[in-house]
XYZ file of C-alpha atoms in Angstrom:
610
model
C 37.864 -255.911 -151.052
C 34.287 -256.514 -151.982
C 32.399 -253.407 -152.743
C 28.797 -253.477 -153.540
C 27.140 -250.278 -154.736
C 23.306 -248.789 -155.300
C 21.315 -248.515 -158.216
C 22.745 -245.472 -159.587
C 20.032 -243.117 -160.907
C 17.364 -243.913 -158.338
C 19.913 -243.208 -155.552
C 21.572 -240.206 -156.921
C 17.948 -238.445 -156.964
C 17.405 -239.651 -153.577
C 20.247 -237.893 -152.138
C 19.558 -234.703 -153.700
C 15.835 -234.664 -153.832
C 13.053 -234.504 -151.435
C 12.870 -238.064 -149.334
C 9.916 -239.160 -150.508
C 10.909 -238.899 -154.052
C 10.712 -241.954 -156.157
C 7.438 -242.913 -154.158
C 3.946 -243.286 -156.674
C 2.338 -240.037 -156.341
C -1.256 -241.289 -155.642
C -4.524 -239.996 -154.146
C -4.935 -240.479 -150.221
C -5.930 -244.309 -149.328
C -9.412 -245.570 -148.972
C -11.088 -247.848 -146.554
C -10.916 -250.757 -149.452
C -8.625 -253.453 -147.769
C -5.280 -253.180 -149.734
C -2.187 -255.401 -149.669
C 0.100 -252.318 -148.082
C 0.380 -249.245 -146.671
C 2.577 -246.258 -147.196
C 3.161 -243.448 -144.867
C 3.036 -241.102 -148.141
C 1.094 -241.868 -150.996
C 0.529 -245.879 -151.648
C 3.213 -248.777 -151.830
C 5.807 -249.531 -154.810
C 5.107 -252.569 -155.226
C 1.927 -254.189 -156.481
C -0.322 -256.258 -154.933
C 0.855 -259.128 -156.936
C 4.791 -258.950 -156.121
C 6.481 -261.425 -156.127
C 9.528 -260.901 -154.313
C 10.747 -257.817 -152.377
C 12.976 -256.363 -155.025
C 16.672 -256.892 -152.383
C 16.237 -259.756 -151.881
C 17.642 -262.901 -154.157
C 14.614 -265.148 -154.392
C 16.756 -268.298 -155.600
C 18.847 -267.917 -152.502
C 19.737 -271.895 -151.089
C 18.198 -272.704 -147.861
C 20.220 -274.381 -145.564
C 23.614 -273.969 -143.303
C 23.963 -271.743 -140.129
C 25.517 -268.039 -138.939
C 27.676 -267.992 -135.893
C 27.253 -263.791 -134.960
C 29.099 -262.577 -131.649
C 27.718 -260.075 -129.419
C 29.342 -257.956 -126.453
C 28.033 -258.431 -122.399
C 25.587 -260.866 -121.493
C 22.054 -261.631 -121.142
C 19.327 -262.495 -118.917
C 15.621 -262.930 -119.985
C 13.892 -264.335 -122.953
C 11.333 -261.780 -123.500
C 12.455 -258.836 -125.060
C 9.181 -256.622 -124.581
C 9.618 -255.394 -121.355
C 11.664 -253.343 -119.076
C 12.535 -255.790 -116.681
C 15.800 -257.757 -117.738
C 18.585 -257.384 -120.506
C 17.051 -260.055 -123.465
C 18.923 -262.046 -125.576
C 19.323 -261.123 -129.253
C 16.862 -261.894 -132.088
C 13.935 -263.714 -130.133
C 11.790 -260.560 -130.966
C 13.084 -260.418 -134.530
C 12.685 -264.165 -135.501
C 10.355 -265.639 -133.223
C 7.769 -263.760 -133.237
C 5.725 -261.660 -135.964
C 4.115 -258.738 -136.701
C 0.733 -258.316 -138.774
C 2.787 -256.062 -141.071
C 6.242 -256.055 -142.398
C 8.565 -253.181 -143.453
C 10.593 -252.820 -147.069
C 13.796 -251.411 -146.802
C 13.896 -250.327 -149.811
C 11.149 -247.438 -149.483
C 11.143 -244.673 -146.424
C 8.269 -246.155 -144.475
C 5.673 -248.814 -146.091
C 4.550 -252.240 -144.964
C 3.379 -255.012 -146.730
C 0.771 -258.012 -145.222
C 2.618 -260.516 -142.619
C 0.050 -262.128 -140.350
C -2.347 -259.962 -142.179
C -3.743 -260.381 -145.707
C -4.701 -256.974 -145.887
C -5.210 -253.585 -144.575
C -7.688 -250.635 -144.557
C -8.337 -247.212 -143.347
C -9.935 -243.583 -143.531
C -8.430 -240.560 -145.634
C -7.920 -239.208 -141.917
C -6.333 -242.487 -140.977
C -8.464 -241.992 -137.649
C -8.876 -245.991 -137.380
C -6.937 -248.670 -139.313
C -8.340 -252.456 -139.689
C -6.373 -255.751 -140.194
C -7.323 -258.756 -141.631
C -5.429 -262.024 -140.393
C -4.660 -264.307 -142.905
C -6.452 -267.796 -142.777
C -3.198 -270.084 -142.295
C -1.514 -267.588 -140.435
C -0.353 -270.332 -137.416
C 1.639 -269.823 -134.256
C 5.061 -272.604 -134.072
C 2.588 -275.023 -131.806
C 0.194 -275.121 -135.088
C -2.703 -273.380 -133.322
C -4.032 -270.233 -135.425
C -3.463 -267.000 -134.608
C -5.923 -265.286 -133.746
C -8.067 -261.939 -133.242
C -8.215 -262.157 -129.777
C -4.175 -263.188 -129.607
C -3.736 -259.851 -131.249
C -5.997 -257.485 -128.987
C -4.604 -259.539 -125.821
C -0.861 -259.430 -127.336
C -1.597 -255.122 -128.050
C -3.487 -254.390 -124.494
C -0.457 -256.235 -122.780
C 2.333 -254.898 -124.508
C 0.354 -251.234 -124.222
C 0.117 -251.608 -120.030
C 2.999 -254.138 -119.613
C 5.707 -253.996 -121.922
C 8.625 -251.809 -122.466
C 7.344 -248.068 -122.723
C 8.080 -247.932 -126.373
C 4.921 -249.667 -126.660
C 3.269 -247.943 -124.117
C 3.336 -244.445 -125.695
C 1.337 -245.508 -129.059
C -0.834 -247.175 -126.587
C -2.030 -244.169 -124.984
C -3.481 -242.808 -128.349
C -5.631 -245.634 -128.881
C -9.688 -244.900 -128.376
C -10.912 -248.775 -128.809
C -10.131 -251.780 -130.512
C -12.297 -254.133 -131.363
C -13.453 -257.174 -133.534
C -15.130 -256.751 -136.896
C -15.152 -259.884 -138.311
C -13.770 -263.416 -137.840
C -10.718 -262.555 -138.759
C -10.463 -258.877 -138.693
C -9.776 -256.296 -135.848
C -10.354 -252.480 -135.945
C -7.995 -249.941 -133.979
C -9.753 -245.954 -133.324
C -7.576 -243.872 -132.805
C -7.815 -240.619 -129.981
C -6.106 -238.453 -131.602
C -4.915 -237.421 -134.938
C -2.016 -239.664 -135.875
C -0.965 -240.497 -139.521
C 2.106 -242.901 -138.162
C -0.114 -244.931 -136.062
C -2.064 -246.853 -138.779
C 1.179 -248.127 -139.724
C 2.910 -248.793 -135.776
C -0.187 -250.862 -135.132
C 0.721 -253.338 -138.356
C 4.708 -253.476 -136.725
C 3.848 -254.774 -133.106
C 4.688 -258.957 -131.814
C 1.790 -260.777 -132.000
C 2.335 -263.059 -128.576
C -0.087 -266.368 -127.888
C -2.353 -265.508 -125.219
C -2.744 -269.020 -123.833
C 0.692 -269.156 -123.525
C 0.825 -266.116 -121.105
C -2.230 -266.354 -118.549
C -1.425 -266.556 -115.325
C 2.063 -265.335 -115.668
C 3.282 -262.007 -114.726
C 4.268 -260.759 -118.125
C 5.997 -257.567 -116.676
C 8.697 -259.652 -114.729
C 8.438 -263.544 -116.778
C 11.919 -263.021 -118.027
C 12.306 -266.623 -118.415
C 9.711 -268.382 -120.504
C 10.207 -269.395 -123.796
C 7.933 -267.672 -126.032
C 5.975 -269.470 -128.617
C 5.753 -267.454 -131.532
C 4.617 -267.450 -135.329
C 7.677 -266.023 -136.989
C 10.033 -268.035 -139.154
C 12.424 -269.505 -136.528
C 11.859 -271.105 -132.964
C 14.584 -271.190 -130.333
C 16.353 -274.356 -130.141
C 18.839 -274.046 -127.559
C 20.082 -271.587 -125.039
C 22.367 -271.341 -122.384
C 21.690 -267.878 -120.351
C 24.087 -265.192 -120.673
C 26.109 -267.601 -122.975
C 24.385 -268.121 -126.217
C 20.951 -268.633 -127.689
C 20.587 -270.968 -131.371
C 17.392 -270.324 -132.942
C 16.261 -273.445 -135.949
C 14.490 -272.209 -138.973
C 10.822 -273.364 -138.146
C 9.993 -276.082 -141.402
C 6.896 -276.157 -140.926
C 6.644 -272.220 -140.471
C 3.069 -271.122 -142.010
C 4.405 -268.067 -143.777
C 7.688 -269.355 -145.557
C 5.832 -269.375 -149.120
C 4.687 -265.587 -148.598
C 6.186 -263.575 -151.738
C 7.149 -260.721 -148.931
C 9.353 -263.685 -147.212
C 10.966 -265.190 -150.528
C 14.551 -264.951 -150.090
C 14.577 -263.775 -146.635
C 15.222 -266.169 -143.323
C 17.482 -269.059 -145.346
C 19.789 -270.246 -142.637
C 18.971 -273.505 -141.169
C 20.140 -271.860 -137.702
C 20.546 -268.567 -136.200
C 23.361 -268.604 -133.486
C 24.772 -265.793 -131.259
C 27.609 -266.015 -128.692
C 28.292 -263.799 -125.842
C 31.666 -262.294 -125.230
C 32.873 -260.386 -122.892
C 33.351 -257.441 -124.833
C 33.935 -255.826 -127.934
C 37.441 -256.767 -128.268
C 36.850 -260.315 -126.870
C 34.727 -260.605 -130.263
C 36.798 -259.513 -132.797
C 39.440 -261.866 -131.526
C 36.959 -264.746 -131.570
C 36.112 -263.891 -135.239
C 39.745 -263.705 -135.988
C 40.300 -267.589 -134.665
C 36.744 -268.639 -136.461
C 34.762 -269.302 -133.339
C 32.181 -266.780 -135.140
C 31.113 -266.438 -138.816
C 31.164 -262.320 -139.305
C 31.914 -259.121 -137.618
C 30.886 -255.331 -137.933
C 34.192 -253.150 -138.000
C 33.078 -249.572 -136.937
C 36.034 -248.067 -137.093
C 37.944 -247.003 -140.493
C 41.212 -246.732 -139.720
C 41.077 -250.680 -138.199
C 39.262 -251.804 -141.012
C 42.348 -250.593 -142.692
C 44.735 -251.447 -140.561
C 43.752 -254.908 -138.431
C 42.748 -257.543 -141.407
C 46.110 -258.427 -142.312
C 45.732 -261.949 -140.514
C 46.265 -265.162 -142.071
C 41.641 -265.949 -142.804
C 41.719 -262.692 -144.730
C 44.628 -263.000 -146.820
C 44.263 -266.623 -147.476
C 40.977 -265.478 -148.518
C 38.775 -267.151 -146.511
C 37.546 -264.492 -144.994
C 35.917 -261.514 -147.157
C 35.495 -257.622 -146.144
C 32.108 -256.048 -147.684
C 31.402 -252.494 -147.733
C 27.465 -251.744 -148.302
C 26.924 -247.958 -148.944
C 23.288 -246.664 -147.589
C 21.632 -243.750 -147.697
C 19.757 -243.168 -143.884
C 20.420 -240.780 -141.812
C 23.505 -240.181 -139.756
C 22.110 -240.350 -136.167
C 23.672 -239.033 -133.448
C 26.670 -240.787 -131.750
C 28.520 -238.846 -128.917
C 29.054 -238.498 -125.646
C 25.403 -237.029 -123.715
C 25.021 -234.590 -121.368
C 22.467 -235.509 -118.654
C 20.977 -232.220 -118.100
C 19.146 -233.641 -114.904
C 22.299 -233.121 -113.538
C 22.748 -229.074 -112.521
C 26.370 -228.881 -113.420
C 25.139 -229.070 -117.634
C 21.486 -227.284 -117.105
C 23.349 -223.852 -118.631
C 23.494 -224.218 -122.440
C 26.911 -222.253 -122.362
C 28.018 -225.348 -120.054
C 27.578 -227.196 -122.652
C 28.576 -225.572 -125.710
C 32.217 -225.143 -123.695
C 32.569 -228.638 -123.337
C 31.668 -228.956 -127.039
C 34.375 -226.762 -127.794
C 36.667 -228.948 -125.876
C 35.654 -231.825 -127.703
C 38.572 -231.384 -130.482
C 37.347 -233.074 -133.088
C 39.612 -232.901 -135.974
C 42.769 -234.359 -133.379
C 40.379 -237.063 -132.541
C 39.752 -238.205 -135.802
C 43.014 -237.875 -137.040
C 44.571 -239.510 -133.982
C 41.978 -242.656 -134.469
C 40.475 -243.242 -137.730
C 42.925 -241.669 -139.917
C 40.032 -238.724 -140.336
C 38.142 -240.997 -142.790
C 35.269 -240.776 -140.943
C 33.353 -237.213 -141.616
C 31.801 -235.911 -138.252
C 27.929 -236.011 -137.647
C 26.526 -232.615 -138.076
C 23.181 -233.019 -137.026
C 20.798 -235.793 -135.434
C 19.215 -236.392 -139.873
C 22.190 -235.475 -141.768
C 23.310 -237.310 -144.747
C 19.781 -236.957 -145.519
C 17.023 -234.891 -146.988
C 15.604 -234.496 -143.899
C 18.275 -232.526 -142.139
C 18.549 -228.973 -141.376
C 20.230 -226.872 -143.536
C 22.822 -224.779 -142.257
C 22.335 -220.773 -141.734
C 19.542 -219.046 -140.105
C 15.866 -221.043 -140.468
C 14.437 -220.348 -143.161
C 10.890 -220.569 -145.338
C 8.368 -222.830 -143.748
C 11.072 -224.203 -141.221
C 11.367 -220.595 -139.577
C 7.764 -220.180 -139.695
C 7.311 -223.518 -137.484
C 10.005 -221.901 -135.367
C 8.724 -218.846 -134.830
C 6.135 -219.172 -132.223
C 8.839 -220.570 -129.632
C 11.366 -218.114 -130.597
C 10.974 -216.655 -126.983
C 12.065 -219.852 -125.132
C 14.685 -221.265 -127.682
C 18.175 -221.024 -127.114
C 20.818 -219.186 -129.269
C 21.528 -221.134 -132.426
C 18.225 -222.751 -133.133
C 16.936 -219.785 -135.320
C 19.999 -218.055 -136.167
C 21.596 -220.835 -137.115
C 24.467 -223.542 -135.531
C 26.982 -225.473 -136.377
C 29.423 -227.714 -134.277
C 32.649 -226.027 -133.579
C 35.783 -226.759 -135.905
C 39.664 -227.298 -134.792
C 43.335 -226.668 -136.274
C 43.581 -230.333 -135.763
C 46.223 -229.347 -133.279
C 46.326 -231.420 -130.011
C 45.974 -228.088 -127.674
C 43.036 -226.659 -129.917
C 44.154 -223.011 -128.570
C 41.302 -220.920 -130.313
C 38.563 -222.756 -128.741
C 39.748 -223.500 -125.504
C 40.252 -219.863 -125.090
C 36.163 -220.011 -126.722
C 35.737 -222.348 -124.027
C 37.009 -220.734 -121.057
C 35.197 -217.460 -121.750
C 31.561 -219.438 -121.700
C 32.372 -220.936 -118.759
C 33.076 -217.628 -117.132
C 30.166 -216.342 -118.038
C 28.142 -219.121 -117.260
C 29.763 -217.990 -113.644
C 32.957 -220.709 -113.386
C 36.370 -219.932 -113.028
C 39.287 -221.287 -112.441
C 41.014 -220.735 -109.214
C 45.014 -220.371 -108.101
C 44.750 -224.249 -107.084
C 44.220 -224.288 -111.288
C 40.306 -226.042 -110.551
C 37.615 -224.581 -112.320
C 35.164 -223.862 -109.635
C 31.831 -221.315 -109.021
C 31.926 -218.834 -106.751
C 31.299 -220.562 -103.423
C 34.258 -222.301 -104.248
C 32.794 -225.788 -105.344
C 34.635 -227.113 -108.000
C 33.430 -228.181 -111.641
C 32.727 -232.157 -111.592
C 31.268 -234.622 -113.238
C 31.984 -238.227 -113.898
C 31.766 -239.569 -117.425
C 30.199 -243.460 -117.364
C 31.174 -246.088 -120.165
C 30.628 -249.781 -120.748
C 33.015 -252.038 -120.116
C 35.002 -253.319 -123.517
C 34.225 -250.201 -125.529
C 38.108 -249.719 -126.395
C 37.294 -247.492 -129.427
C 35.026 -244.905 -127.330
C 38.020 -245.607 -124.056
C 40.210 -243.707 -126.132
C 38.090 -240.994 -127.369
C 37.096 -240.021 -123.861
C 41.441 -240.363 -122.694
C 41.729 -237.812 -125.143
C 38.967 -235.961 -124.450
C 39.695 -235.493 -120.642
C 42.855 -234.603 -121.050
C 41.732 -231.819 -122.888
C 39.171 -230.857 -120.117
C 42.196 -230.676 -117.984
C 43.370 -228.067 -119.221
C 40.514 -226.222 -118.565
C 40.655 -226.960 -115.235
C 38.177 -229.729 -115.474
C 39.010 -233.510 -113.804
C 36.129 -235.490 -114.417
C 36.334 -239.639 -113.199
C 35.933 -242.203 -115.829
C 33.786 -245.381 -114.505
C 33.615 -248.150 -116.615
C 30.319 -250.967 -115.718
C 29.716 -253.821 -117.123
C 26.972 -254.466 -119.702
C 23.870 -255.148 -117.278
C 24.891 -252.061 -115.151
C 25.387 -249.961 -117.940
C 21.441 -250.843 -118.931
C 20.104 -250.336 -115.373
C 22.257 -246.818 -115.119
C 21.264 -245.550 -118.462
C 17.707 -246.648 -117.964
C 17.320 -244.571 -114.845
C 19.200 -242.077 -116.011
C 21.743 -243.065 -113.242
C 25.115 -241.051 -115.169
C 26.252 -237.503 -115.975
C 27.911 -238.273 -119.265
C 27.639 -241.486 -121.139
C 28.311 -242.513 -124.359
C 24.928 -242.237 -126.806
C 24.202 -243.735 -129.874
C 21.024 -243.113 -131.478
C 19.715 -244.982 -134.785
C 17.335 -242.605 -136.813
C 15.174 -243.390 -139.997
C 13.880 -241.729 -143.294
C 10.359 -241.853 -141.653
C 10.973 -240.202 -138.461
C 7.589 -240.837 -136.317
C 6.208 -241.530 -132.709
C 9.590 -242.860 -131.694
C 11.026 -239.329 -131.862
C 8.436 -238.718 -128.376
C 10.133 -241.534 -126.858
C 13.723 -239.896 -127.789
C 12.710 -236.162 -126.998
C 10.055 -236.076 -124.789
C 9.245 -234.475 -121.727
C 8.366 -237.751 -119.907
C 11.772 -239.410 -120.303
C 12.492 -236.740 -117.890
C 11.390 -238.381 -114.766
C 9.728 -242.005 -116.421
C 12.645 -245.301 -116.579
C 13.260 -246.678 -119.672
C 12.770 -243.723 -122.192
C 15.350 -242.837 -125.089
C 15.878 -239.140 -123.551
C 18.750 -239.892 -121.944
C 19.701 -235.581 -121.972
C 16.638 -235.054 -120.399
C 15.082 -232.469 -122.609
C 11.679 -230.797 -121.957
C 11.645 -228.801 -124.858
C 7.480 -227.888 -125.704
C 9.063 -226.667 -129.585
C 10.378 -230.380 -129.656
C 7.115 -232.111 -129.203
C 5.056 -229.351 -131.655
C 7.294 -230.517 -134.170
C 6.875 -234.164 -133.320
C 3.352 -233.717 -133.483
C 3.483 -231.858 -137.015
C 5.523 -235.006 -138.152
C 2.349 -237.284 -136.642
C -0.332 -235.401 -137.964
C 0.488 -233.653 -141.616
C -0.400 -235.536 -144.572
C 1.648 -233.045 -146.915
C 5.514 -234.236 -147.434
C 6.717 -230.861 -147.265
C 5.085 -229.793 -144.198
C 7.003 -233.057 -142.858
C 9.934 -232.138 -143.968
C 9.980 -228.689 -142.570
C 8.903 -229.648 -139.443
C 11.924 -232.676 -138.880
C 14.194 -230.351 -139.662
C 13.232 -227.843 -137.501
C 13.452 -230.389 -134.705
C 16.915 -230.937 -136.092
C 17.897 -227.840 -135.609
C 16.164 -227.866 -131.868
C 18.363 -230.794 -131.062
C 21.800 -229.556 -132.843
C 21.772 -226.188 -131.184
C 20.435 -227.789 -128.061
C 23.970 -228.886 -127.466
C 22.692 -231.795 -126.151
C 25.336 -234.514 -127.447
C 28.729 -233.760 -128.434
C 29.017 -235.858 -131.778
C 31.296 -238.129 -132.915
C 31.131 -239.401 -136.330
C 29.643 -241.814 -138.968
C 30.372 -243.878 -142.163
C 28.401 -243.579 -144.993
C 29.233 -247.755 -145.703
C 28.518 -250.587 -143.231
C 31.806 -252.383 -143.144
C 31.234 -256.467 -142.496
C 33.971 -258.880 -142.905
C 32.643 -262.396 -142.878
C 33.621 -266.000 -144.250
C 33.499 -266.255 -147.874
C 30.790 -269.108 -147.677
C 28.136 -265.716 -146.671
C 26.980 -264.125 -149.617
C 23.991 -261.309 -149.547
C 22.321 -259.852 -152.406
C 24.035 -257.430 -154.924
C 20.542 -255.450 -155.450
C 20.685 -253.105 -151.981
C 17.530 -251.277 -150.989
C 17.378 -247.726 -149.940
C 18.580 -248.146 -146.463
C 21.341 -250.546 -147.441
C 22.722 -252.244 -144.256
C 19.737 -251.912 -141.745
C 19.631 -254.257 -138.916
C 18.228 -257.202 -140.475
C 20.423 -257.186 -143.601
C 22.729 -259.685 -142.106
C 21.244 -262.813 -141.662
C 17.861 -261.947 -142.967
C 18.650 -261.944 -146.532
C 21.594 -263.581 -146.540
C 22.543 -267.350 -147.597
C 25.283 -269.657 -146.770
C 26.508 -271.205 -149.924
C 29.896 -273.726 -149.871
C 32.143 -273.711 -152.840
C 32.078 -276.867 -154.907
């Protein structure tokens, strides 16, 4: 097995130390137009880098990567609600006036824009396009693309554009090729999430309803165009050769395949097998107990096939099964936490990934920037404080996610279980249904997508532990679209959640948390928290300019979420497991966040053996 590990002493103080160590400890920007941007202090690397330091900068150009992906798809423009897009266009086709490093918690370097300035408040930030910067057509990008591409995306698009949106005062143009956004309200994170949106052609789009025009092909600046696509089968995108920005030192090394290809299965499974008989190029095993057990076929031992681990250091995220506490049956906390208790854990992991896996114990652990265990302390119980009233048990005092024997009937907290429940005014009756006093038994039905064979099991096991509470929940299982549309409208009473979350934590968290994912489509608060200590936190994170203060306040909002009993969590690896044919090679330099999203194909090269 190929096994590819950090740069040791950096690392090492990473996981111990403050997040932001290891970043140049400089005074607070200027409005002098600089090549970067840092959320903390100012960017690694200097304005004359040459390469981003992951990346190999001899890699070969050339060859293709055949990736497989579960369900289908349906639209072409992946900024919007309307539609379930195909993979990559928004990644590869179009680009942003800023890109991010991976290899440092949150900093972007110049894309479409040659450089960037702002206040010491960071109350307005102001780009400067570069003067080749061209869109695939060969027309220039321009100011006006960018304040039409923002304003749309802002009113139009998908509502994780929409929230920034709201916070901006006035944009304008400053110069030929500069444009100036003011912000309403104070905002550190929102210099940089203006440098990270699509930059779309205006021309292209007038006329068209951009909410609902699922099917154009957009014309973009990035480094590939799309080249062929068959809808809800498979999209190709072709490296762009006469892309403006391929000689940029932040793109050396990055986008070398001559094509981009995904195919569309019909699940999960469905992929894995089409990897196994080479109809794709490289799959993500999630689970260690296959990755040990199910590459024993004939590609892998004849060596044609390789299996890469890549060690990281983000976050855990949260990966469980969500309550949807629109729903009245999980509004009571103690509802919750019984169910939790149910969840055994230890049997689970045992039973399907050999326990490997360790469990997630909070929404940022495996990371600086998650709560410590015990009662709040320091600056994080001062945050905490004023709220104290209206926060549930655990948040101050202190939680932690209930342990097992291992044993299948997990005895101790069923027993835990039951007596929450009663309290929370359930019983269960002669007929052996838990029920509430009017007689109306405990229900709830517990939504999945179709092909998720690894997360079927965990919820067979799971219910047949609920039985024995008294508890028969349904199981439906929806295919990939309906999934989407349920989710999106909060449509479910338990689903299966998995939420990605950074070293940088920002305006995304609203999104996540919020209280208008209550009631508005399309939000990431799939529980349905309204929490007001949530979004003081959030805002904390937004508007400090002290790392500390950061800190504290992320993990207090960790500790809001944990003992919110929101999600009961599954687990996490702390390597990204990709097998793949041997002819894909990556870097052996990782950055700090190791296997992000991008990491396979964008730094990667195909390379035959002579």
């Amino acid at each position: 097995m190929r096994r590819v590990f950090f740069r040791g002493l950096r690392l090492a103080a990473l996981a111990f130390g403050p997040v932001f160590l290891g970043l140049p400890a400089t005074a607070e920007p200027t409005a002098a137009p600089a090549h970067g941007i840092a959320m903390y202090g100012a960017p690694a690397l200097p304005p004359d880098f040459a390469h981003l330091p992951y990346v190999n900068p001899e890699a070969p150009k050339g060859g293709r990567i055949r990736m497989g992906e579960s369900g289908s798809f349906d639209s072409l423009n992946p900024w919007v609600l309307t539609g379930r897009a195909a993979t990559g266009i928004s990644a590869y086709v179009t680009e942003s006036l800023m890109g991010r490093s991976q290899d440092e918690p949150f900093t972007l370097y110049g894309l479409l824009a040659e450089s960037v300035a702002t206040d010491p408040a960071r109350s307005w930030v102001e780009f400067t396009l570069r003067e080749g910067a061209r869109f695939s057509d060969g027309s220039p990008v321009t100011v006006e693309d960018v304040i039409w591409s923002y304003q749309t995306l802002g009113t139009q698009g998908h509502p994780r554009y929409q929230n920034a949106w709201g916070k901006i005062a006035s944009v304008e143009q400053t110069g030929p090729r500069s444009v100036r956004f003011t912000f309403a309200e104070p905002d550190r994170e929102l210099a940089l999430l203006m440098g990270m949106r699509p930059v779309l052609k205006k021309a292209q789009w007038q006329g068209k309803d951009f909410a609902n025009a699922t099917q154009e092909v957009p014309v973009g600046s990035g480094p590939y165009i799309i080249d062929r696509v068959e809808m809800g089968k498979y999209i190709s995108l072709r490296r762009n050769p006469d892309w403006w920005g391929r000689d940029l030192p932040f793109n050396r090394g990055q986008h070398n395949f001559d094509e981009l290809r995904w195919d569309y299965f019909g699940d999960g499974g469905v992929v894995f097998e089409a990897f196994k008989g080479g109809e794709i190029d490289t799959w993500r095993e999630t689970n260690a107990a296959k990755w040990a057990r199910d590459y024993g076929f004939p590609a892998v031992t004849q060596g044609r096939v390789l299996k890469s681990e890549i060690p990281h250091q983000r976050p855990s995220g949260i990966a469980g099964l969500v309550f949807n506490t629109r729903r009245a049956v999980f509004a009571d906390w103690r509802v919750r936490e019984a169910l939790t208790l149910a969840f055994n854990f230890e049997f689970i992991n045992a039973t399907l990934n050999d326990g490997s896996d360790p469990r997630i114990t909070s929404y940022f652990s495996n990371s600086a920037l998650g709560m410590r265990p015990g009662p709040a302390e320091g600056r994080v119980a001062q945050l905490l404080e004023p709220y104290a009233a209206e926060l549930i048990p655990g948040v101050i005092e202190g939680y932690s996610l209930p342990l097992s024997d291992g044993s299948e009937l997990n005895r101790a907290n069923a027993r835990k279980a039951m007596r929450l429940l009663e309290e929370a005014g359930w019983s269960v009756g002669a007929d052996g249904v838990l029920a509430d006093a009017a007689g109306r038994p405990f229900r709830f039905d517990i939504l999945l997508m179709q092909g998720a064979a690894e997360v079927q099991s965990v919820v067979d096991i799971y219910v047949e532990a609920l039985k024995r509470l008294g508890i028969f929940p349904t199981v439906t299982t929806v295919d990939d679209a309906q999934y989407q549309a349920r989710t999106g409208s909060y449509d479910f009473d338990m689903a299966w959640y998995t939420r990605a979350l950074s070293l940088s934590p920002g305006n995304e968290q609203m999104l996540y948390w919020g209280a208008r994912g209550v009631t508005e489509p399309g939000s990431r608060n799939w529980m349905g928290m309204n929490v007001p200590a949530a979004e003081a936190m959030i805002r904390i994170m937004l508007e400090t300019d002290d790392p500390a203060e950061f800190t504290a306040a992320t993990r207090a909002l960790d500790r809001i979420l944990t003992a919110g009993r929101y999600v009961i969590p599954g687990w996490y690896s702390r390597v990204s497991r990709i097998a793949h044919i041997r002819e894909l090679h990556f870097p052996q330099t990782l950055p700090l966040y190791g296997d992000w999203p991008g990491f396979q194909p964008d730094v990667w090269w195909y390379e035959a053996e002579q």
